[in-house]
PDB file of C-alpha atoms in Angstrom:
ATOM      1  CA  LEU A 325     104.782 172.105  74.585  1.00  0.00           C
ATOM      2  CA  SER A 326     106.276 175.130  72.839  1.00  0.00           C
ATOM      3  CA  PRO A 327     107.726 173.241  69.824  1.00  0.00           C
ATOM      4  CA  ILE A 328     104.455 171.349  69.323  1.00  0.00           C
ATOM      5  CA  ILE A 329     102.389 174.541  69.482  1.00  0.00           C
ATOM      6  CA  TRP A 330     104.789 176.221  67.065  1.00  0.00           C
ATOM      7  CA  ILE A 331     104.505 173.327  64.580  1.00  0.00           C
ATOM      8  CA  ILE A 332     100.697 173.298  64.724  1.00  0.00           C
ATOM      9  CA  PHE A 333     100.349 177.046  64.186  1.00  0.00           C
ATOM     10  CA  THR A 334     102.969 177.057  61.445  1.00  0.00           C
ATOM     11  CA  SER A 335     100.991 174.411  59.570  1.00  0.00           C
ATOM     12  CA  PHE A 336      98.161 176.950  59.167  1.00  0.00           C
ATOM     13  CA  LYS A 337     100.343 179.805  57.874  1.00  0.00           C
ATOM     14  CA  ASP A 338     101.122 180.668  54.273  1.00  0.00           C
ATOM     15  CA  VAL A 339     104.724 180.808  53.075  1.00  0.00           C
ATOM     16  CA  LYS A 340     104.906 184.596  53.266  1.00  0.00           C
ATOM     17  CA  GLU A 341     103.893 184.711  56.925  1.00  0.00           C
ATOM     18  CA  ILE A 342     106.219 181.853  57.892  1.00  0.00           C
ATOM     19  CA  TYR A 343     109.251 183.824  56.702  1.00  0.00           C
ATOM     20  CA  SER A 344     107.979 187.241  57.792  1.00  0.00           C
ATOM     21  CA  ILE A 345     109.832 189.359  60.364  1.00  0.00           C
ATOM     22  CA  PRO A 346     108.937 189.772  63.156  1.00  0.00           C
ATOM     23  CA  LEU A 347     107.863 186.180  63.604  1.00  0.00           C
ATOM     24  CA  THR A 348     104.273 185.472  64.588  1.00  0.00           C
ATOM     25  CA  ILE A 349     102.971 182.609  66.680  1.00  0.00           C
ATOM     26  CA  TRP A 350      99.246 182.913  66.020  1.00  0.00           C
ATOM     27  CA  PRO A 351      98.500 182.889  62.264  1.00  0.00           C
ATOM     28  CA  ARG A 352      97.176 186.153  60.864  1.00  0.00           C
ATOM     29  CA  LYS A 353      95.059 184.093  58.470  1.00  0.00           C
ATOM     30  CA  PHE A 354      94.405 180.367  58.741  1.00  0.00           C
ATOM     31  CA  VAL A 355      95.046 178.523  55.463  1.00  0.00           C
ATOM     32  CA  TRP A 356      94.680 174.841  54.539  1.00  0.00           C
ATOM     33  CA  THR A 357      97.061 174.829  51.585  1.00  0.00           C
ATOM     34  CA  ASN A 358      99.789 173.067  53.550  1.00  0.00           C
ATOM     35  CA  TYR A 359      97.520 170.132  54.389  1.00  0.00           C
ATOM     36  CA  LEU A 360      96.310 169.911  50.797  1.00  0.00           C
ATOM     37  CA  ALA A 361      99.955 169.845  49.692  1.00  0.00           C
ATOM     38  CA  VAL A 362     100.629 166.893  52.017  1.00  0.00           C
ATOM     39  CA  ILE A 363      97.534 164.916  51.009  1.00  0.00           C
ATOM     40  CA  LYS A 364      97.685 165.583  47.255  1.00  0.00           C
ATOM     41  CA  GLY A 365     101.335 166.343  46.618  1.00  0.00           C
ATOM     42  CA  LEU A 366     103.100 163.725  48.741  1.00  0.00           C
ATOM     43  CA  PRO A 367     101.936 160.241  47.701  1.00  0.00           C
ATOM     44  CA  GLU A 368     104.397 158.629  50.115  1.00  0.00           C
ATOM     45  CA  PHE A 369     102.849 160.206  53.205  1.00  0.00           C
ATOM     46  CA  PRO A 370      99.671 158.034  53.267  1.00  0.00           C
ATOM     47  CA  ILE A 371     101.856 154.945  52.784  1.00  0.00           C
ATOM     48  CA  TYR A 372     104.029 155.848  55.768  1.00  0.00           C
ATOM     49  CA  PHE A 373     100.975 156.770  57.831  1.00  0.00           C
ATOM     50  CA  PHE A 374      99.071 153.521  57.264  1.00  0.00           C
ATOM     51  CA  ASN A 375     102.219 151.427  57.692  1.00  0.00           C
ATOM     52  CA  THR A 376     102.665 153.021  61.117  1.00  0.00           C
ATOM     53  CA  ILE A 377      99.004 152.411  61.973  1.00  0.00           C
ATOM     54  CA  LYS A 378      99.250 148.724  61.021  1.00  0.00           C
ATOM     55  CA  VAL A 379     102.477 148.152  62.937  1.00  0.00           C
ATOM     56  CA  THR A 380     101.226 149.982  66.030  1.00  0.00           C
ATOM     57  CA  LEU A 381      97.860 148.205  66.142  1.00  0.00           C
ATOM     58  CA  GLY A 382      99.509 144.847  65.461  1.00  0.00           C
ATOM     59  CA  THR A 383     101.886 145.387  68.371  1.00  0.00           C
ATOM     60  CA  LEU A 384      99.038 146.403  70.680  1.00  0.00           C
ATOM     61  CA  ILE A 385      97.019 143.319  69.717  1.00  0.00           C
ATOM     62  CA  LEU A 386      99.899 141.158  70.943  1.00  0.00           C
ATOM     63  CA  VAL A 387     101.155 143.215  73.897  1.00  0.00           C
ATOM     64  CA  MET A 388      97.801 143.792  75.605  1.00  0.00           C
ATOM     65  CA  PRO A 389      96.612 140.170  76.109  1.00  0.00           C
ATOM     66  CA  LEU A 390     100.120 138.858  76.752  1.00  0.00           C
ATOM     67  CA  SER A 391     100.778 141.558  79.364  1.00  0.00           C
ATOM     68  CA  ALA A 392      97.434 140.882  81.034  1.00  0.00           C
ATOM     69  CA  ALA A 393      97.883 137.105  81.085  1.00  0.00           C
ATOM     70  CA  ALA A 394     101.482 137.167  82.293  1.00  0.00           C
ATOM     71  CA  GLY A 395     100.734 139.931  84.783  1.00  0.00           C
ATOM     72  CA  TYR A 396      97.854 137.908  86.223  1.00  0.00           C
ATOM     73  CA  ALA A 397     100.004 134.796  86.583  1.00  0.00           C
ATOM     74  CA  LEU A 398     102.848 136.681  88.264  1.00  0.00           C
ATOM     75  CA  GLY A 399     100.593 138.844  90.407  1.00  0.00           C
ATOM     76  CA  ARG A 400      98.176 136.227  91.706  1.00  0.00           C
ATOM     77  CA  PHE A 401     100.048 132.902  91.802  1.00  0.00           C
ATOM     78  CA  ASP A 402     103.126 131.608  93.590  1.00  0.00           C
ATOM     79  CA  PHE A 403     105.218 129.097  91.669  1.00  0.00           C
ATOM     80  CA  PRO A 404     108.869 128.006  91.450  1.00  0.00           C
ATOM     81  CA  GLY A 405     111.017 130.443  89.476  1.00  0.00           C
ATOM     82  CA  LYS A 406     108.706 133.427  89.890  1.00  0.00           C
ATOM     83  CA  LYS A 407     111.437 135.659  91.329  1.00  0.00           C
ATOM     84  CA  VAL A 408     113.816 134.610  88.562  1.00  0.00           C
ATOM     85  CA  ILE A 409     111.244 135.586  85.929  1.00  0.00           C
ATOM     86  CA  ASN A 410     110.744 138.986  87.553  1.00  0.00           C
ATOM     87  CA  LEU A 411     114.506 139.576  87.666  1.00  0.00           C
ATOM     88  CA  PHE A 412     114.744 138.539  84.028  1.00  0.00           C
ATOM     89  CA  ILE A 413     112.045 141.065  83.071  1.00  0.00           C
ATOM     90  CA  ILE A 414     113.849 143.839  84.959  1.00  0.00           C
ATOM     91  CA  ALA A 415     117.127 142.860  83.300  1.00  0.00           C
ATOM     92  CA  ILE A 416     115.558 143.186  79.845  1.00  0.00           C
ATOM     93  CA  LEU A 417     114.316 146.677  80.721  1.00  0.00           C
ATOM     94  CA  ALA A 418     117.794 147.641  81.904  1.00  0.00           C
ATOM     95  CA  ILE A 419     119.496 146.670  78.636  1.00  0.00           C
ATOM     96  CA  PRO A 420     119.563 149.387  75.917  1.00  0.00           C
ATOM     97  CA  TYR A 421     117.313 148.167  73.144  1.00  0.00           C
ATOM     98  CA  LEU A 422     119.899 148.927  70.456  1.00  0.00           C
ATOM     99  CA  VAL A 423     121.924 145.970  71.765  1.00  0.00           C
ATOM    100  CA  PHE A 424     119.318 143.720  70.110  1.00  0.00           C
ATOM    101  CA  LEU A 425     119.526 145.449  66.734  1.00  0.00           C
ATOM    102  CA  ILE A 426     122.172 143.319  64.969  1.00  0.00           C
ATOM    103  CA  PRO A 427     121.033 139.916  66.339  1.00  0.00           C
ATOM    104  CA  LEU A 428     117.420 140.697  65.392  1.00  0.00           C
ATOM    105  CA  TYR A 429     118.484 141.821  61.923  1.00  0.00           C
ATOM    106  CA  ILE A 430     120.263 138.496  61.368  1.00  0.00           C
ATOM    107  CA  ILE A 431     117.255 136.527  62.648  1.00  0.00           C
ATOM    108  CA  GLU A 432     114.796 138.491  60.498  1.00  0.00           C
ATOM    109  CA  ASP A 433     117.000 138.028  57.455  1.00  0.00           C
ATOM    110  CA  MET A 434     117.031 134.256  58.061  1.00  0.00           C
ATOM    111  CA  PHE A 435     113.226 134.112  58.265  1.00  0.00           C
ATOM    112  CA  ASN A 436     112.584 136.620  55.430  1.00  0.00           C
ATOM    113  CA  LEU A 437     110.889 139.112  57.765  1.00  0.00           C
ATOM    114  CA  LEU A 438     112.765 142.197  56.557  1.00  0.00           C
ATOM    115  CA  ASP A 439     110.581 144.743  54.795  1.00  0.00           C
ATOM    116  CA  THR A 440     107.393 143.307  56.312  1.00  0.00           C
ATOM    117  CA  ASN A 441     105.024 144.627  58.952  1.00  0.00           C
ATOM    118  CA  LEU A 442     105.527 141.461  60.978  1.00  0.00           C
ATOM    119  CA  GLY A 443     109.256 142.187  60.972  1.00  0.00           C
ATOM    120  CA  LEU A 444     108.539 145.238  63.133  1.00  0.00           C
ATOM    121  CA  ILE A 445     105.555 143.951  65.095  1.00  0.00           C
ATOM    122  CA  LEU A 446     107.435 141.026  66.634  1.00  0.00           C
ATOM    123  CA  PRO A 447     110.484 143.019  67.882  1.00  0.00           C
ATOM    124  CA  TYR A 448     108.247 145.835  69.125  1.00  0.00           C
ATOM    125  CA  THR A 449     106.155 143.302  71.038  1.00  0.00           C
ATOM    126  CA  ALA A 450     109.240 141.810  72.656  1.00  0.00           C
ATOM    127  CA  LEU A 451     110.577 145.248  73.608  1.00  0.00           C
ATOM    128  CA  ASN A 452     107.335 146.585  75.091  1.00  0.00           C
ATOM    129  CA  LEU A 453     106.107 143.412  76.785  1.00  0.00           C
ATOM    130  CA  PRO A 454     108.364 143.582  79.896  1.00  0.00           C
ATOM    131  CA  LEU A 455     107.064 146.999  80.966  1.00  0.00           C
ATOM    132  CA  GLY A 456     103.488 145.930  80.246  1.00  0.00           C
ATOM    133  CA  ILE A 457     103.906 142.812  82.377  1.00  0.00           C
ATOM    134  CA  MET A 458     105.309 144.815  85.295  1.00  0.00           C
ATOM    135  CA  ILE A 459     102.427 147.287  85.203  1.00  0.00           C
ATOM    136  CA  MET A 460      99.789 144.570  84.946  1.00  0.00           C
ATOM    137  CA  GLU A 461     101.385 142.377  87.612  1.00  0.00           C
ATOM    138  CA  ASN A 462     101.111 145.119  90.205  1.00  0.00           C
ATOM    139  CA  SER A 463      97.623 146.087  89.020  1.00  0.00           C
ATOM    140  CA  TYR A 464      96.331 142.539  89.534  1.00  0.00           C
ATOM    141  CA  ARG A 465      98.151 142.233  92.859  1.00  0.00           C
ATOM    142  CA  GLU A 466      96.079 145.058  94.365  1.00  0.00           C
ATOM    143  CA  ILE A 467      92.727 143.327  93.758  1.00  0.00           C
ATOM    144  CA  PRO A 468      91.287 141.750  96.944  1.00  0.00           C
ATOM    145  CA  SER A 469      91.570 137.960  96.908  1.00  0.00           C
ATOM    146  CA  GLU A 470      87.933 137.641  98.044  1.00  0.00           C
ATOM    147  CA  LEU A 471      86.729 138.461  94.527  1.00  0.00           C
ATOM    148  CA  GLU A 472      88.860 135.698  93.068  1.00  0.00           C
ATOM    149  CA  ASP A 473      87.688 133.230  95.716  1.00  0.00           C
ATOM    150  CA  SER A 474      84.043 134.082  95.037  1.00  0.00           C
ATOM    151  CA  ALA A 475      84.494 133.425  91.331  1.00  0.00           C
ATOM    152  CA  ARG A 476      86.035 130.025  92.028  1.00  0.00           C
ATOM    153  CA  ILE A 477      83.231 129.122  94.430  1.00  0.00           C
ATOM    154  CA  ASP A 478      80.744 129.968  91.665  1.00  0.00           C
ATOM    155  CA  GLY A 479      82.492 127.457  89.435  1.00  0.00           C
ATOM    156  CA  ALA A 480      84.680 129.700  87.303  1.00  0.00           C
ATOM    157  CA  ASN A 481      87.911 128.163  86.064  1.00  0.00           C
ATOM    158  CA  ALA A 482      91.241 130.013  86.002  1.00  0.00           C
ATOM    159  CA  PHE A 483      90.678 131.502  82.537  1.00  0.00           C
ATOM    160  CA  GLN A 484      87.140 132.665  83.332  1.00  0.00           C
ATOM    161  CA  THR A 485      88.297 134.198  86.608  1.00  0.00           C
ATOM    162  CA  TRP A 486      91.068 136.094  84.835  1.00  0.00           C
ATOM    163  CA  PHE A 487      89.054 137.264  81.842  1.00  0.00           C
ATOM    164  CA  THR A 488      85.587 137.986  83.236  1.00  0.00           C
ATOM    165  CA  VAL A 489      86.251 138.909  86.868  1.00  0.00           C
ATOM    166  CA  MET A 490      89.786 140.229  87.321  1.00  0.00           C
ATOM    167  CA  THR A 491      90.645 141.940  84.040  1.00  0.00           C
ATOM    168  CA  PRO A 492      87.694 144.411  84.055  1.00  0.00           C
ATOM    169  CA  LEU A 493      89.044 145.690  87.395  1.00  0.00           C
ATOM    170  CA  VAL A 494      92.446 146.633  85.950  1.00  0.00           C
ATOM    171  CA  VAL A 495      91.291 148.889  83.115  1.00  0.00           C
ATOM    172  CA  THR A 496      93.551 151.655  84.383  1.00  0.00           C
ATOM    173  CA  GLY A 497      96.599 149.424  84.093  1.00  0.00           C
ATOM    174  CA  LEU A 498      95.580 148.381  80.577  1.00  0.00           C
ATOM    175  CA  ALA A 499      95.190 152.046  79.631  1.00  0.00           C
ATOM    176  CA  ALA A 500      98.698 152.821  80.865  1.00  0.00           C
ATOM    177  CA  VAL A 501     100.140 149.896  78.902  1.00  0.00           C
ATOM    178  CA  THR A 502      98.234 151.021  75.804  1.00  0.00           C
ATOM    179  CA  ILE A 503      99.599 154.562  75.948  1.00  0.00           C
ATOM    180  CA  PHE A 504     103.182 153.537  76.670  1.00  0.00           C
ATOM    181  CA  THR A 505     103.180 150.950  73.885  1.00  0.00           C
ATOM    182  CA  PHE A 506     101.431 153.190  71.368  1.00  0.00           C
ATOM    183  CA  VAL A 507     103.845 156.064  71.862  1.00  0.00           C
ATOM    184  CA  ALA A 508     106.933 153.821  71.910  1.00  0.00           C
ATOM    185  CA  VAL A 509     105.988 152.088  68.649  1.00  0.00           C
ATOM    186  CA  TRP A 510     104.695 155.198  66.879  1.00  0.00           C
ATOM    187  CA  GLU A 511     107.902 157.167  67.382  1.00  0.00           C
ATOM    188  CA  GLU A 512     110.482 154.346  67.162  1.00  0.00           C
ATOM    189  CA  TYR A 513     113.153 155.081  64.557  1.00  0.00           C
ATOM    190  CA  MET A 514     116.183 152.792  64.689  1.00  0.00           C
ATOM    191  CA  PHE A 515     114.480 149.422  64.199  1.00  0.00           C
ATOM    192  CA  ALA A 516     112.210 150.811  61.496  1.00  0.00           C
ATOM    193  CA  ARG A 517     115.174 152.386  59.726  1.00  0.00           C
ATOM    194  CA  THR A 518     117.171 149.147  59.835  1.00  0.00           C
ATOM    195  CA  PHE A 519     114.511 146.527  59.083  1.00  0.00           C
ATOM    196  CA  MET A 520     112.398 148.413  56.530  1.00  0.00           C
ATOM    197  CA  LEU A 521     114.475 148.707  53.361  1.00  0.00           C
ATOM    198  CA  SER A 522     111.945 149.847  50.763  1.00  0.00           C
ATOM    199  CA  THR A 523     109.867 153.024  50.642  1.00  0.00           C
ATOM    200  CA  SER A 524     106.601 151.064  50.578  1.00  0.00           C
ATOM    201  CA  ALA A 525     107.391 149.472  53.971  1.00  0.00           C
ATOM    202  CA  GLN A 526     108.681 152.496  55.910  1.00  0.00           C
ATOM    203  CA  THR A 527     106.917 154.147  58.819  1.00  0.00           C
ATOM    204  CA  LEU A 528     106.410 157.822  59.623  1.00  0.00           C
ATOM    205  CA  SER A 529     109.425 158.126  61.906  1.00  0.00           C
ATOM    206  CA  VAL A 530     111.678 157.123  58.992  1.00  0.00           C
ATOM    207  CA  GLY A 531     109.628 158.445  56.099  1.00  0.00           C
ATOM    208  CA  LEU A 532     109.203 162.060  57.157  1.00  0.00           C
ATOM    209  CA  PRO A 533     112.923 162.836  57.606  1.00  0.00           C
ATOM    210  CA  SER A 534     113.741 161.110  54.309  1.00  0.00           C
ATOM    211  CA  LEU A 535     111.097 163.139  52.501  1.00  0.00           C
ATOM    212  CA  ARG A 536     112.564 166.319  53.936  1.00  0.00           C
ATOM    213  CA  VAL A 537     116.041 165.382  52.682  1.00  0.00           C
ATOM    214  CA  GLU A 538     114.893 164.319  49.228  1.00  0.00           C
ATOM    215  CA  SER A 539     112.682 167.340  48.640  1.00  0.00           C
ATOM    216  CA  LYS A 540     114.716 170.383  49.582  1.00  0.00           C
ATOM    217  CA  SER A 541     112.088 172.662  48.091  1.00  0.00           C
ATOM    218  CA  TRP A 542     109.656 171.769  50.855  1.00  0.00           C
ATOM    219  CA  ALA A 543     108.151 174.739  52.629  1.00  0.00           C
ATOM    220  CA  TYR A 544     108.153 174.631  56.409  1.00  0.00           C
ATOM    221  CA  GLY A 545     104.381 174.920  56.305  1.00  0.00           C
ATOM    222  CA  THR A 546     104.084 171.619  54.437  1.00  0.00           C
ATOM    223  CA  LEU A 547     106.534 169.957  56.792  1.00  0.00           C
ATOM    224  CA  SER A 548     104.622 171.292  59.801  1.00  0.00           C
ATOM    225  CA  ALA A 549     101.333 169.998  58.367  1.00  0.00           C
ATOM    226  CA  ALA A 550     102.831 166.520  57.889  1.00  0.00           C
ATOM    227  CA  LEU A 551     104.164 166.513  61.459  1.00  0.00           C
ATOM    228  CA  THR A 552     100.833 167.701  62.841  1.00  0.00           C
ATOM    229  CA  LEU A 553      99.005 164.883  61.058  1.00  0.00           C
ATOM    230  CA  SER A 554     101.505 162.391  62.441  1.00  0.00           C
ATOM    231  CA  LEU A 555     100.792 163.627  65.989  1.00  0.00           C
ATOM    232  CA  LEU A 556      97.021 163.224  65.716  1.00  0.00           C
ATOM    233  CA  PRO A 557      96.753 159.481  66.536  1.00  0.00           C
ATOM    234  CA  ILE A 558      98.901 159.828  69.672  1.00  0.00           C
ATOM    235  CA  SER A 559      96.831 162.817  70.784  1.00  0.00           C
ATOM    236  CA  VAL A 560      93.548 160.964  70.241  1.00  0.00           C
ATOM    237  CA  VAL A 561      94.724 157.908  72.197  1.00  0.00           C
ATOM    238  CA  PHE A 562      95.916 160.038  75.100  1.00  0.00           C
ATOM    239  CA  ILE A 563      92.733 162.138  75.195  1.00  0.00           C
ATOM    240  CA  VAL A 564      90.536 159.035  75.217  1.00  0.00           C
ATOM    241  CA  LEU A 565      92.549 157.266  77.938  1.00  0.00           C
ATOM    242  CA  ARG A 566      93.796 160.245  79.940  1.00  0.00           C
ATOM    243  CA  LYS A 567      91.458 159.709  82.921  1.00  0.00           C
ATOM    244  CA  TYR A 568      92.864 156.206  83.388  1.00  0.00           C
ATOM    245  CA  PHE A 569      96.492 157.046  82.705  1.00  0.00           C
ATOM    246  CA  VAL A 570      97.695 158.537  85.999  1.00  0.00           C
ATOM    247  CA  GLU A 571      95.777 156.031  88.100  1.00  0.00           C
ATOM    248  CA  GLY A 572      97.161 153.204  85.992  1.00  0.00           C
ATOM    249  CA  ILE A 573     100.722 154.405  86.496  1.00  0.00           C
ATOM    250  CA  LEU A 574     100.242 154.638  90.264  1.00  0.00           C
ATOM    251  CA  ARG A 575      98.603 151.215  90.500  1.00  0.00           C
ATOM    252  CA  GLY A 576     101.204 149.646  88.265  1.00  0.00           C
ATOM    253  CA  SER A 577     104.216 151.155  89.957  1.00  0.00           C
ATOM    254  CA  VAL A 578     106.826 148.737  91.194  1.00  0.00           C
ATOM    255  CA  LYS A 579     106.620 148.003  94.889  1.00  0.00           C
ATOM    256  CA  GLY A 580     109.117 146.422  97.229  1.00  0.00           C
TER     257      GLY A 580
END
């Protein structure tokens, strides 16, 4: 946590205190000039920020229901090829994601997806879906079968049983998938750097380093303020879902 704490406190210091010796951790005087410099003086920052928000939310909208549906099917039903599918999911997780970079670039170029939000949402969904399926599969597997049988006796079909009876019982697993996916997409660099060619389409992970290179006159206070703002969404998501996170990880852990 030390680097994060240092960045946050530095964002509230003026330039003189940042470069003062001896160094101080706690600001002698809290100032907001660094944040005003980011909001008013860096027009690219809001673009990068909202691009990241759109890509992250778009990925979550796809990953969450697909993980829940596939996890329910694999966790509650027996069918031919189930073990093969599970091995395939594990194999995808074992492959370094950079292996997919060049093939995906060629595919996105063919379908004119480069420089679009969808050009990141689709690969991010494919990369984060295997882990989400594994977590949800084991979360659904732990639910007693009596609840499912009762729903069927009451006349619920397979979709109703999954959506109205089973899914509310695996909120902890959904929370774990949400946090893992959110963090993975928010901080991803290589795909965003490769697929997003224009400034108007870039995300924070690519935009902030490029701004630092292009504007060498940046004060560390301004840079720290920009980084602190970029950490806020992840912090909010984790704070909101923290009580479900550990339980979701334990329930979704891979078993024999």
